[in-house]
PDB file of C-alpha atoms in Angstrom:
ATOM      1  CA  ASP A  79      81.217  96.190 104.268  1.00 69.00           C
ATOM      2  CA  ALA A  80      79.645  98.327 106.831  1.00 75.00           C
ATOM      3  CA  LYS A  81      81.047 101.511 108.210  1.00 90.00           C
ATOM      4  CA  THR A  82      82.368 101.419 111.779  1.00 95.00           C
ATOM      5  CA  THR A  83      82.487 104.371 114.102  1.00 95.00           C
ATOM      6  CA  GLN A  84      84.772 104.634 117.284  1.00 97.00           C
ATOM      7  CA  PRO A  85      85.626 107.366 119.691  1.00 97.00           C
ATOM      8  CA  PRO A  86      89.137 108.566 118.572  1.00 97.00           C
ATOM      9  CA  SER A  87      90.634 108.002 122.240  1.00 97.00           C
ATOM     10  CA  MET A  88      90.074 107.048 125.745  1.00 97.00           C
ATOM     11  CA  ASP A  89      92.288 106.098 128.615  1.00 95.00           C
ATOM     12  CA  CYS A  90      92.100 103.819 131.639  1.00 96.00           C
ATOM     13  CA  ALA A  91      94.139 102.785 134.859  1.00 97.00           C
ATOM     14  CA  GLU A  92      96.343  99.699 134.797  1.00 97.00           C
ATOM     15  CA  GLY A  93      94.422  96.924 136.221  1.00 97.00           C
ATOM     16  CA  ARG A  94      91.174  98.194 135.484  1.00 97.00           C
ATOM     17  CA  ALA A  95      88.832  96.887 132.720  1.00 97.00           C
ATOM     18  CA  ALA A  96      88.942  98.739 129.469  1.00 98.00           C
ATOM     19  CA  ASN A  97      85.516  99.119 127.526  1.00 98.00           C
ATOM     20  CA  LEU A  98      86.250  99.978 123.885  1.00 98.00           C
ATOM     21  CA  PRO A  99      82.582 100.817 122.028  1.00 98.00           C
ATOM     22  CA  CYS A 100      81.863 100.636 118.415  1.00 97.00           C
ATOM     23  CA  ASN A 101      78.930 101.504 116.317  1.00 97.00           C
ATOM     24  CA  HIS A 102      78.088  99.613 113.322  1.00 95.00           C
ATOM     25  CA  SER A 103      74.481 100.487 112.991  1.00 94.00           C
ATOM     26  CA  THR A 104      74.479  99.343 109.065  1.00 92.00           C
ATOM     27  CA  ILE A 105      75.817  95.990 109.716  1.00 93.00           C
ATOM     28  CA  SER A 106      74.490  93.482 107.554  1.00 89.00           C
ATOM     29  CA  GLY A 107      73.298  89.903 108.598  1.00 89.00           C
ATOM     30  CA  ASN A 108      76.350  88.137 107.391  1.00 89.00           C
ATOM     31  CA  GLU A 109      78.794  90.509 108.545  1.00 92.00           C
ATOM     32  CA  TYR A 110      81.276  89.840 111.405  1.00 94.00           C
ATOM     33  CA  VAL A 111      82.648  92.224 114.102  1.00 96.00           C
ATOM     34  CA  TYR A 112      86.228  91.721 113.925  1.00 95.00           C
ATOM     35  CA  TRP A 113      88.568  93.509 116.360  1.00 97.00           C
ATOM     36  CA  TYR A 114      92.262  94.365 115.943  1.00 96.00           C
ATOM     37  CA  ARG A 115      94.835  96.462 117.586  1.00 97.00           C
ATOM     38  CA  GLN A 116      98.149  98.057 116.413  1.00 97.00           C
ATOM     39  CA  ILE A 117     101.056  98.758 118.827  1.00 95.00           C
ATOM     40  CA  HIS A 118     103.244 101.519 117.677  1.00 90.00           C
ATOM     41  CA  SER A 119     105.270 100.602 114.851  1.00 88.00           C
ATOM     42  CA  GLN A 120     104.182  97.078 114.446  1.00 93.00           C
ATOM     43  CA  GLY A 121     101.703  95.138 112.300  1.00 94.00           C
ATOM     44  CA  PRO A 122      98.015  94.783 113.503  1.00 95.00           C
ATOM     45  CA  GLN A 123      97.485  91.714 115.887  1.00 94.00           C
ATOM     46  CA  TYR A 124      94.085  89.848 115.626  1.00 92.00           C
ATOM     47  CA  ILE A 125      92.075  90.387 119.132  1.00 95.00           C
ATOM     48  CA  ILE A 126      88.741  88.636 118.503  1.00 95.00           C
ATOM     49  CA  HIS A 127      85.781  88.226 116.230  1.00 94.00           C
ATOM     50  CA  GLY A 128      82.042  87.458 116.856  1.00 95.00           C
ATOM     51  CA  LEU A 129      78.713  87.552 114.768  1.00 95.00           C
ATOM     52  CA  LYS A 130      75.988  87.434 117.287  1.00 93.00           C
ATOM     53  CA  ASN A 131      76.792  85.772 120.174  1.00 91.00           C
ATOM     54  CA  ASN A 132      79.340  87.139 122.977  1.00 95.00           C
ATOM     55  CA  GLU A 133      82.619  86.057 122.676  1.00 97.00           C
ATOM     56  CA  THR A 134      85.636  85.432 125.002  1.00 97.00           C
ATOM     57  CA  ASN A 135      89.206  84.396 124.308  1.00 96.00           C
ATOM     58  CA  GLU A 136      92.439  84.719 126.337  1.00 95.00           C
ATOM     59  CA  MET A 137      93.136  88.522 125.282  1.00 95.00           C
ATOM     60  CA  ALA A 138      89.350  90.010 125.763  1.00 98.00           C
ATOM     61  CA  SER A 139      85.655  89.654 125.636  1.00 98.00           C
ATOM     62  CA  LEU A 140      83.410  90.854 122.828  1.00 98.00           C
ATOM     63  CA  ILE A 141      79.869  92.155 123.749  1.00 98.00           C
ATOM     64  CA  ILE A 142      77.488  92.424 120.462  1.00 97.00           C
ATOM     65  CA  THR A 143      74.220  94.334 121.440  1.00 97.00           C
ATOM     66  CA  GLU A 144      71.101  92.153 120.067  1.00 95.00           C
ATOM     67  CA  ASP A 145      70.451  94.443 117.064  1.00 95.00           C
ATOM     68  CA  ARG A 146      73.880  94.097 116.311  1.00 95.00           C
ATOM     69  CA  LYS A 147      74.010  97.616 115.694  1.00 95.00           C
ATOM     70  CA  SER A 148      76.846  98.231 118.357  1.00 97.00           C
ATOM     71  CA  SER A 149      79.626  96.197 120.162  1.00 97.00           C
ATOM     72  CA  THR A 150      81.997  96.572 123.017  1.00 98.00           C
ATOM     73  CA  LEU A 151      85.842  95.266 123.297  1.00 98.00           C
ATOM     74  CA  ILE A 152      86.410  94.645 127.003  1.00 98.00           C
ATOM     75  CA  LEU A 153      89.997  94.294 128.179  1.00 98.00           C
ATOM     76  CA  PRO A 154      89.509  92.867 131.750  1.00 97.00           C
ATOM     77  CA  HIS A 155      92.742  93.884 133.267  1.00 96.00           C
ATOM     78  CA  ALA A 156      94.587  96.479 131.069  1.00 97.00           C
ATOM     79  CA  THR A 157      98.254  96.376 131.301  1.00 97.00           C
ATOM     80  CA  LEU A 158     100.579  99.439 130.018  1.00 97.00           C
ATOM     81  CA  ARG A 159     101.204  96.997 127.126  1.00 96.00           C
ATOM     82  CA  ASP A 160      97.724  97.077 125.977  1.00 97.00           C
ATOM     83  CA  THR A 161      98.304 101.083 125.096  1.00 98.00           C
ATOM     84  CA  ALA A 162      97.585 100.777 121.242  1.00 98.00           C
ATOM     85  CA  VAL A 163      95.170 102.019 118.260  1.00 97.00           C
ATOM     86  CA  TYR A 164      92.469  99.471 118.510  1.00 98.00           C
ATOM     87  CA  TYR A 165      90.338  98.859 115.128  1.00 97.00           C
ATOM     88  CA  CYS A 166      86.551  97.685 115.086  1.00 97.00           C
ATOM     89  CA  ILE A 167      85.965  96.119 111.545  1.00 95.00           C
ATOM     90  CA  ALA A 168      82.634  94.951 110.020  1.00 93.00           C
ATOM     91  CA  LEU A 169      83.534  91.927 107.570  1.00 90.00           C
ATOM     92  CA  ASN A 170      81.929  90.072 105.227  1.00 84.00           C
ATOM     93  CA  THR A 171      84.283  86.856 105.550  1.00 75.00           C
ATOM     94  CA  GLY A 172      83.612  85.414 101.919  1.00 70.00           C
ATOM     95  CA  ALA A 173      86.924  84.229 100.324  1.00 60.00           C
ATOM     96  CA  ASN A 174      89.678  86.637 100.489  1.00 64.00           C
ATOM     97  CA  SER A 175      87.649  89.219 102.026  1.00 78.00           C
ATOM     98  CA  LYS A 176      89.503  92.776 102.240  1.00 84.00           C
ATOM     99  CA  LEU A 177      90.027  94.218 105.590  1.00 88.00           C
ATOM    100  CA  THR A 178      90.170  97.711 105.464  1.00 89.00           C
ATOM    101  CA  PHE A 179      90.886  99.965 108.521  1.00 93.00           C
ATOM    102  CA  GLY A 180      89.080 103.103 110.028  1.00 93.00           C
ATOM    103  CA  LYS A 181      90.838 105.576 112.363  1.00 94.00           C
ATOM    104  CA  GLY A 182      90.319 103.172 115.211  1.00 96.00           C
ATOM    105  CA  ILE A 183      90.380 104.463 118.989  1.00 97.00           C
ATOM    106  CA  THR A 184      93.542 105.164 120.871  1.00 97.00           C
ATOM    107  CA  LEU A 185      93.839 103.264 124.077  1.00 98.00           C
ATOM    108  CA  SER A 186      96.126 104.744 126.756  1.00 98.00           C
ATOM    109  CA  VAL A 187      96.640 102.701 129.674  1.00 98.00           C
ATOM    110  CA  ARG A 188      98.108 104.873 132.573  1.00 96.00           C
ATOM    111  CA  PRO A 189     100.064 103.555 135.615  1.00 95.00           C
TER     112      PRO A 189
ATOM    113  CA  GLY B 206      99.654  80.740 115.950  1.00 62.00           C
ATOM    114  CA  ALA B 207     100.122  81.422 112.283  1.00 65.00           C
ATOM    115  CA  VAL B 208     102.906  83.777 111.521  1.00 89.00           C
ATOM    116  CA  VAL B 209     103.440  85.989 108.763  1.00 95.00           C
ATOM    117  CA  SER B 210     107.150  87.357 108.316  1.00 95.00           C
ATOM    118  CA  GLN B 211     108.302  90.385 106.403  1.00 96.00           C
ATOM    119  CA  HIS B 212     111.764  91.502 105.378  1.00 96.00           C
ATOM    120  CA  PRO B 213     113.446  93.710 105.701  1.00 97.00           C
ATOM    121  CA  SER B 214     112.148  95.349 108.889  1.00 96.00           C
ATOM    122  CA  ARG B 215     113.600  98.883 107.930  1.00 97.00           C
ATOM    123  CA  VAL B 216     115.382 100.180 104.937  1.00 97.00           C
ATOM    124  CA  ILE B 217     116.808 103.426 103.723  1.00 97.00           C
ATOM    125  CA  CYS B 218     117.367 103.786 100.189  1.00 96.00           C
ATOM    126  CA  LYS B 219     118.489 106.747  97.563  1.00 97.00           C
ATOM    127  CA  SER B 220     115.675 108.375  95.834  1.00 97.00           C
ATOM    128  CA  GLY B 221     115.414 106.957  92.079  1.00 97.00           C
ATOM    129  CA  THR B 222     116.536 103.321  93.077  1.00 97.00           C
ATOM    130  CA  SER B 223     113.930 100.614  93.859  1.00 97.00           C
ATOM    131  CA  VAL B 224     113.370  98.325  96.958  1.00 98.00           C
ATOM    132  CA  LYS B 225     111.932  94.920  97.174  1.00 98.00           C
ATOM    133  CA  ILE B 226     109.986  93.655 100.540  1.00 98.00           C
ATOM    134  CA  GLU B 227     109.426  90.434 100.933  1.00 97.00           C
ATOM    135  CA  CYS B 228     106.059  88.970 102.792  1.00 96.00           C
ATOM    136  CA  ARG B 229     106.205  85.150 104.037  1.00 95.00           C
ATOM    137  CA  SER B 230     103.481  82.904 105.612  1.00 94.00           C
ATOM    138  CA  LEU B 231     105.676  80.498 107.707  1.00 92.00           C
ATOM    139  CA  ASP B 232     103.304  77.647 108.423  1.00 89.00           C
ATOM    140  CA  PHE B 233     100.545  78.042 106.105  1.00 90.00           C
ATOM    141  CA  GLN B 234      99.629  78.596 102.649  1.00 90.00           C
ATOM    142  CA  ALA B 235      98.467  81.791 101.212  1.00 88.00           C
ATOM    143  CA  THR B 236      96.675  82.050  97.952  1.00 85.00           C
ATOM    144  CA  THR B 237      95.873  85.376  98.687  1.00 89.00           C
ATOM    145  CA  MET B 238      98.072  88.008 100.606  1.00 93.00           C
ATOM    146  CA  PHE B 239      97.121  91.978 101.051  1.00 95.00           C
ATOM    147  CA  TRP B 240      99.760  94.948 100.961  1.00 97.00           C
ATOM    148  CA  TYR B 241      98.947  97.838 103.129  1.00 97.00           C
ATOM    149  CA  ARG B 242     100.743 101.439 103.461  1.00 97.00           C
ATOM    150  CA  GLN B 243     100.794 103.506 106.442  1.00 97.00           C
ATOM    151  CA  PHE B 244     101.754 107.058 106.900  1.00 95.00           C
ATOM    152  CA  PRO B 245     102.477 108.729 110.383  1.00 92.00           C
ATOM    153  CA  LYS B 246      99.565 109.230 112.497  1.00 90.00           C
ATOM    154  CA  GLN B 247      96.997 107.554 109.849  1.00 93.00           C
ATOM    155  CA  SER B 248      95.435 104.361 109.513  1.00 94.00           C
ATOM    156  CA  LEU B 249      96.208 101.577 107.277  1.00 95.00           C
ATOM    157  CA  MET B 250      95.574 101.995 103.753  1.00 96.00           C
ATOM    158  CA  LEU B 251      95.042  98.831 101.317  1.00 96.00           C
ATOM    159  CA  MET B 252      97.294  99.005  98.337  1.00 97.00           C
ATOM    160  CA  ALA B 253      96.671  95.785  96.532  1.00 96.00           C
ATOM    161  CA  THR B 254      95.593  92.302  96.713  1.00 93.00           C
ATOM    162  CA  SER B 255      98.403  89.797  95.965  1.00 90.00           C
ATOM    163  CA  ASN B 256      97.127  86.593  94.233  1.00 86.00           C
ATOM    164  CA  GLU B 257      99.025  83.731  93.793  1.00 86.00           C
ATOM    165  CA  GLY B 258      99.686  82.759  90.205  1.00 84.00           C
ATOM    166  CA  SER B 259      98.021  85.842  88.686  1.00 87.00           C
ATOM    167  CA  LYS B 260      97.962  89.608  88.410  1.00 90.00           C
ATOM    168  CA  ALA B 261      97.686  91.608  91.477  1.00 93.00           C
ATOM    169  CA  THR B 262      94.592  93.618  92.042  1.00 93.00           C
ATOM    170  CA  TYR B 263      95.055  97.403  93.152  1.00 96.00           C
ATOM    171  CA  GLU B 264      93.010  99.756  94.822  1.00 95.00           C
ATOM    172  CA  GLN B 265      92.002 103.006  93.225  1.00 95.00           C
ATOM    173  CA  GLY B 266      94.875 105.566  92.996  1.00 95.00           C
ATOM    174  CA  VAL B 267      97.358 102.891  93.523  1.00 96.00           C
ATOM    175  CA  GLU B 268     100.111 103.146  90.710  1.00 95.00           C
ATOM    176  CA  LYS B 269     100.602  99.541  89.567  1.00 94.00           C
ATOM    177  CA  ASP B 270     103.728 100.239  87.720  1.00 95.00           C
ATOM    178  CA  LYS B 271     105.314 101.805  90.565  1.00 96.00           C
ATOM    179  CA  PHE B 272     104.520  99.335  93.116  1.00 97.00           C
ATOM    180  CA  LEU B 273     105.111  95.852  91.708  1.00 97.00           C
ATOM    181  CA  ILE B 274     103.535  92.603  93.140  1.00 95.00           C
ATOM    182  CA  ASN B 275     104.775  89.097  92.535  1.00 92.00           C
ATOM    183  CA  HIS B 276     103.168  86.412  94.380  1.00 90.00           C
ATOM    184  CA  ALA B 277     105.133  83.422  92.891  1.00 83.00           C
ATOM    185  CA  SER B 278     104.635  80.784  95.501  1.00 89.00           C
ATOM    186  CA  LEU B 279     101.764  79.963  98.053  1.00 90.00           C
ATOM    187  CA  THR B 280     104.044  81.410 100.812  1.00 93.00           C
ATOM    188  CA  LEU B 281     105.827  84.222  99.287  1.00 94.00           C
ATOM    189  CA  SER B 282     104.685  87.876  98.255  1.00 95.00           C
ATOM    190  CA  THR B 283     106.863  90.469  97.399  1.00 96.00           C
ATOM    191  CA  LEU B 284     106.189  94.581  96.638  1.00 97.00           C
ATOM    192  CA  THR B 285     108.891  96.233  94.707  1.00 98.00           C
ATOM    193  CA  VAL B 286     108.756 100.125  95.227  1.00 98.00           C
ATOM    194  CA  THR B 287     110.198 101.077  91.996  1.00 97.00           C
ATOM    195  CA  SER B 288     112.006 104.674  91.022  1.00 97.00           C
ATOM    196  CA  ALA B 289     111.462 105.484  94.838  1.00 97.00           C
ATOM    197  CA  HIS B 290     110.946 109.076  95.807  1.00 96.00           C
ATOM    198  CA  PRO B 291     110.727 110.745  99.315  1.00 97.00           C
ATOM    199  CA  GLU B 292     106.971 110.590  99.213  1.00 96.00           C
ATOM    200  CA  ASP B 293     106.979 106.904  99.021  1.00 97.00           C
ATOM    201  CA  SER B 294     108.429 106.978 102.718  1.00 97.00           C
ATOM    202  CA  SER B 295     105.915 104.938 104.522  1.00 97.00           C
ATOM    203  CA  PHE B 296     105.307 102.042 106.904  1.00 97.00           C
ATOM    204  CA  TYR B 297     104.399  98.773 104.266  1.00 98.00           C
ATOM    205  CA  ILE B 298     102.748  96.074 106.008  1.00 97.00           C
ATOM    206  CA  CYS B 299     101.202  92.418 104.411  1.00 97.00           C
ATOM    207  CA  SER B 300      98.974  90.302 105.648  1.00 95.00           C
ATOM    208  CA  ALA B 301      97.690  86.840 104.806  1.00 92.00           C
ATOM    209  CA  SER B 302      94.471  84.987 105.802  1.00 83.00           C
ATOM    210  CA  ARG B 303      94.092  81.694 107.142  1.00 81.00           C
ATOM    211  CA  GLY B 304      90.420  81.015 107.525  1.00 76.00           C
ATOM    212  CA  ALA B 305      88.370  83.740 109.470  1.00 76.00           C
ATOM    213  CA  GLU B 306      91.587  85.265 110.644  1.00 82.00           C
ATOM    214  CA  ALA B 307      94.224  87.708 109.138  1.00 87.00           C
ATOM    215  CA  PHE B 308      97.493  87.583 110.201  1.00 92.00           C
ATOM    216  CA  PHE B 309     100.147  90.559 109.598  1.00 95.00           C
ATOM    217  CA  GLY B 310     103.910  90.778 109.303  1.00 96.00           C
ATOM    218  CA  GLN B 311     106.040  93.151 111.202  1.00 95.00           C
ATOM    219  CA  GLY B 312     106.082  95.875 109.013  1.00 96.00           C
ATOM    220  CA  THR B 313     108.784  97.546 106.719  1.00 97.00           C
ATOM    221  CA  ARG B 314     109.578 101.008 107.450  1.00 97.00           C
ATOM    222  CA  LEU B 315     110.994 102.689 104.252  1.00 98.00           C
ATOM    223  CA  THR B 316     112.601 106.079 104.222  1.00 98.00           C
ATOM    224  CA  VAL B 317     113.728 107.290 100.900  1.00 97.00           C
ATOM    225  CA  VAL B 318     116.646 110.029 101.018  1.00 97.00           C
TER     226      VAL B 318
END
């Protein structure tokens, strides 16, 4: 699976949008972009995934560039509970694909 | 949504003893589950893939005789840390996939004293 690169940390104000970037310049055509997050001392939580088109669900939006070399996860109205480590993962979703985690980006939402 | 449950959430054991951690998929069947380990301030490290009805597949550097994995049914995988030592103290997390989405357990905090 392709390597992803994320900044180590960022912060945003509560109520504002949090835009989390991810680079995946070596992503292949059949690899999806997945986002998970891990709140301290809990198991990771699925957020969203996409292949080419932008995606939106009740948690977030995923914007993937046309060349698919980078993407942005958008939390439209960040709350203090969104403080977590966010992982961007490129994954070929074949049978029993293994999720491997990089260092992620630590998002701190400030009051 | 689908739920994966781990038990216990926290365990303290004496050095040299063995500890079993259970991972259950509560509302779906999982032929494959995954076990991860996470040390403080580090990312999750994949330890092994648990396959229902067959042997687990271990990642490089993970001792299969120390971390025994049993996947006896479509909803249960167990990880046994044998002859635990203080360096095995860590946060152990399991996951199971349903379709394109992976679901994670709450994690088990193991402390070996």
